[in-house]
Amino acid sequence: MERITEDQIARLVSFVHARILDADSLQEEACRTVTALRLVVDKQVAAVRYFRSSPSGSAAVAEHANASWNLLVSIARIWRDHSEFPIDAAMETFDFDAESPLMLTK
């Protein structure tokens, strides 16, 4: 996590938020889906920022921060072919199995 800067976090978050539609303009199931995606993104962003500012340097704190960052990067990769995808900000702390992104492949 220490190699990920606040600027990288801000650019990745801005990119992802800009891609998520406004739930108010959608109906029923689409609205719920977009709301859920925004909730997941916001929780991961909050977790990354919380763990980065935590005074505890424990391995558990670092592991939670890494997991939150990696999940946020995975969400951003939905739009990896977008011309504005911030590839330099989407630096991962672990490599993912592309078929199963929640499984770490150290």
C-alpha positions as YAML, in Angstrom:
chain: A
units: angstrom
residues:
- id: 1
  name: MET
  ca: [0.00, 0.00, 0.00]
- id: 2
  name: GLU
  ca: [2.84, 2.39, 0.70]
- id: 3
  name: ARG
  ca: [3.70, 2.65, -2.99]
- id: 4
  name: ILE
  ca: [0.17, 3.83, -3.85]
- id: 5
  name: THR
  ca: [-0.11, 7.61, -3.60]
- id: 6
  name: GLU
  ca: [-3.11, 9.74, -2.66]
- id: 7
  name: ASP
  ca: [-3.05, 11.11, -6.21]
- id: 8
  name: GLN
  ca: [-3.37, 7.59, -7.63]
- id: 9
  name: ILE
  ca: [-6.27, 6.86, -5.29]
- id: 10
  name: ALA
  ca: [-8.01, 10.11, -6.25]
- id: 11
  name: ARG
  ca: [-7.56, 9.51, -10.00]
- id: 12
  name: LEU
  ca: [-8.83, 5.94, -9.84]
- id: 13
  name: VAL
  ca: [-11.80, 6.94, -7.67]
- id: 14
  name: SER
  ca: [-12.69, 9.84, -10.00]
- id: 15
  name: PHE
  ca: [-12.47, 7.54, -13.01]
- id: 16
  name: VAL
  ca: [-14.73, 4.89, -11.47]
- id: 17
  name: HIS
  ca: [-17.28, 7.41, -10.12]
- id: 18
  name: ALA
  ca: [-17.51, 9.09, -13.53]
- id: 19
  name: ARG
  ca: [-18.40, 5.74, -15.14]
- id: 20
  name: ILE
  ca: [-21.22, 4.82, -12.72]
- id: 21
  name: LEU
  ca: [-24.56, 6.11, -13.90]
- id: 22
  name: ASP
  ca: [-26.80, 8.26, -11.74]
- id: 23
  name: ALA
  ca: [-29.24, 5.83, -10.10]
- id: 24
  name: ASP
  ca: [-32.02, 8.45, -10.06]
- id: 25
  name: SER
  ca: [-32.24, 8.34, -13.85]
- id: 26
  name: LEU
  ca: [-32.76, 4.56, -13.93]
- id: 27
  name: GLN
  ca: [-35.67, 2.29, -13.14]
- id: 28
  name: GLU
  ca: [-36.07, -0.64, -10.76]
- id: 29
  name: GLU
  ca: [-33.44, -3.37, -11.27]
- id: 30
  name: ALA
  ca: [-30.97, -1.11, -13.09]
- id: 31
  name: CYS
  ca: [-31.28, 1.43, -10.29]
- id: 32
  name: ARG
  ca: [-30.58, -1.23, -7.65]
- id: 33
  name: THR
  ca: [-27.60, -2.56, -9.60]
- id: 34
  name: VAL
  ca: [-26.04, 0.89, -9.99]
- id: 35
  name: THR
  ca: [-26.71, 1.71, -6.35]
- id: 36
  name: ALA
  ca: [-25.02, -1.52, -5.26]
- id: 37
  name: LEU
  ca: [-21.98, -0.83, -7.46]
- id: 38
  name: ARG
  ca: [-21.65, 2.69, -6.07]
- id: 39
  name: LEU
  ca: [-21.97, 1.35, -2.50]
- id: 40
  name: VAL
  ca: [-19.22, -1.23, -3.08]
- id: 41
  name: VAL
  ca: [-16.93, 1.38, -4.63]
- id: 42
  name: ASP
  ca: [-17.52, 3.89, -1.84]
- id: 43
  name: LYS
  ca: [-16.88, 1.25, 0.84]
- id: 44
  name: GLN
  ca: [-13.60, 0.21, -0.79]
- id: 45
  name: VAL
  ca: [-12.46, 3.82, -1.12]
- id: 46
  name: ALA
  ca: [-13.32, 4.48, 2.53]
- id: 47
  name: ALA
  ca: [-11.47, 1.32, 3.59]
- id: 48
  name: VAL
  ca: [-8.33, 2.23, 1.61]
- id: 49
  name: ARG
  ca: [-8.26, 5.74, 3.06]
- id: 50
  name: TYR
  ca: [-9.00, 4.50, 6.60]
- id: 51
  name: PHE
  ca: [-6.31, 1.83, 6.54]
- id: 52
  name: ARG
  ca: [-3.77, 4.17, 4.97]
- id: 53
  name: SER
  ca: [-4.26, 6.68, 7.78]
- id: 54
  name: SER
  ca: [-4.36, 4.06, 10.53]
- id: 55
  name: PRO
  ca: [-1.53, 4.45, 13.03]
- id: 56
  name: SER
  ca: [-1.27, 0.67, 13.32]
- id: 57
  name: GLY
  ca: [1.30, -0.86, 11.02]
- id: 58
  name: SER
  ca: [0.11, -4.40, 11.59]
- id: 59
  name: ALA
  ca: [0.01, -7.03, 8.89]
- id: 60
  name: ALA
  ca: [-3.77, -7.32, 9.26]
- id: 61
  name: VAL
  ca: [-4.24, -3.60, 8.55]
- id: 62
  name: ALA
  ca: [-1.99, -3.81, 5.49]
- id: 63
  name: GLU
  ca: [-3.83, -6.91, 4.26]
- id: 64
  name: HIS
  ca: [-7.22, -5.17, 4.54]
- id: 65
  name: ALA
  ca: [-5.92, -2.08, 2.74]
- id: 66
  name: ASN
  ca: [-4.44, -4.22, -0.05]
- id: 67
  name: ALA
  ca: [-7.67, -6.18, -0.44]
- id: 68
  name: SER
  ca: [-9.74, -2.98, -0.63]
- id: 69
  name: TRP
  ca: [-7.39, -1.42, -3.19]
- id: 70
  name: ASN
  ca: [-7.32, -4.57, -5.30]
- id: 71
  name: LEU
  ca: [-11.12, -4.78, -5.33]
- id: 72
  name: LEU
  ca: [-11.33, -1.13, -6.39]
- id: 73
  name: VAL
  ca: [-8.83, -1.79, -9.20]
- id: 74
  name: SER
  ca: [-10.88, -4.82, -10.28]
- id: 75
  name: ILE
  ca: [-14.00, -2.68, -10.49]
- id: 76
  name: ALA
  ca: [-12.13, -0.04, -12.52]
- id: 77
  name: ARG
  ca: [-11.01, -2.73, -14.95]
- id: 78
  name: ILE
  ca: [-14.60, -3.07, -16.11]
- id: 79
  name: TRP
  ca: [-13.70, 0.00, -18.19]
- id: 80
  name: ARG
  ca: [-10.02, -0.85, -18.92]
- id: 81
  name: ASP
  ca: [-10.55, -0.27, -22.65]
- id: 82
  name: HIS
  ca: [-11.79, 3.28, -22.01]
- id: 83
  name: SER
  ca: [-9.45, 5.95, -23.36]
- id: 84
  name: GLU
  ca: [-9.28, 7.65, -19.94]
- id: 85
  name: PHE
  ca: [-8.49, 4.51, -17.93]
- id: 86
  name: PRO
  ca: [-5.76, 5.59, -15.48]
- id: 87
  name: ILE
  ca: [-3.43, 2.64, -16.01]
- id: 88
  name: ASP
  ca: [-0.64, 4.22, -13.99]
- id: 89
  name: ALA
  ca: [-3.01, 4.77, -11.05]
- id: 90
  name: ALA
  ca: [-4.40, 1.24, -11.22]
- id: 91
  name: MET
  ca: [-1.30, -0.30, -9.74]
- id: 92
  name: GLU
  ca: [-2.04, -3.49, -7.87]
- id: 93
  name: THR
  ca: [-0.36, -4.79, -4.75]
- id: 94
  name: PHE
  ca: [-1.11, -8.39, -5.73]
- id: 95
  name: ASP
  ca: [-1.75, -10.06, -9.07]
- id: 96
  name: PHE
  ca: [-5.22, -11.41, -9.75]
- id: 97
  name: ASP
  ca: [-6.36, -14.50, -11.53]
- id: 98
  name: ALA
  ca: [-8.37, -12.86, -14.33]
- id: 99
  name: GLU
  ca: [-11.10, -15.52, -14.13]
- id: 100
  name: SER
  ca: [-11.42, -15.30, -10.36]
- id: 101
  name: PRO
  ca: [-10.40, -11.78, -9.25]
- id: 102
  name: LEU
  ca: [-10.97, -12.41, -5.54]
- id: 103
  name: MET
  ca: [-8.37, -15.19, -5.51]
- id: 104
  name: LEU
  ca: [-4.84, -13.88, -4.99]
- id: 105
  name: THR
  ca: [-2.09, -15.49, -7.07]
- id: 106
  name: LYS
  ca: [1.10, -14.30, -5.31]
...
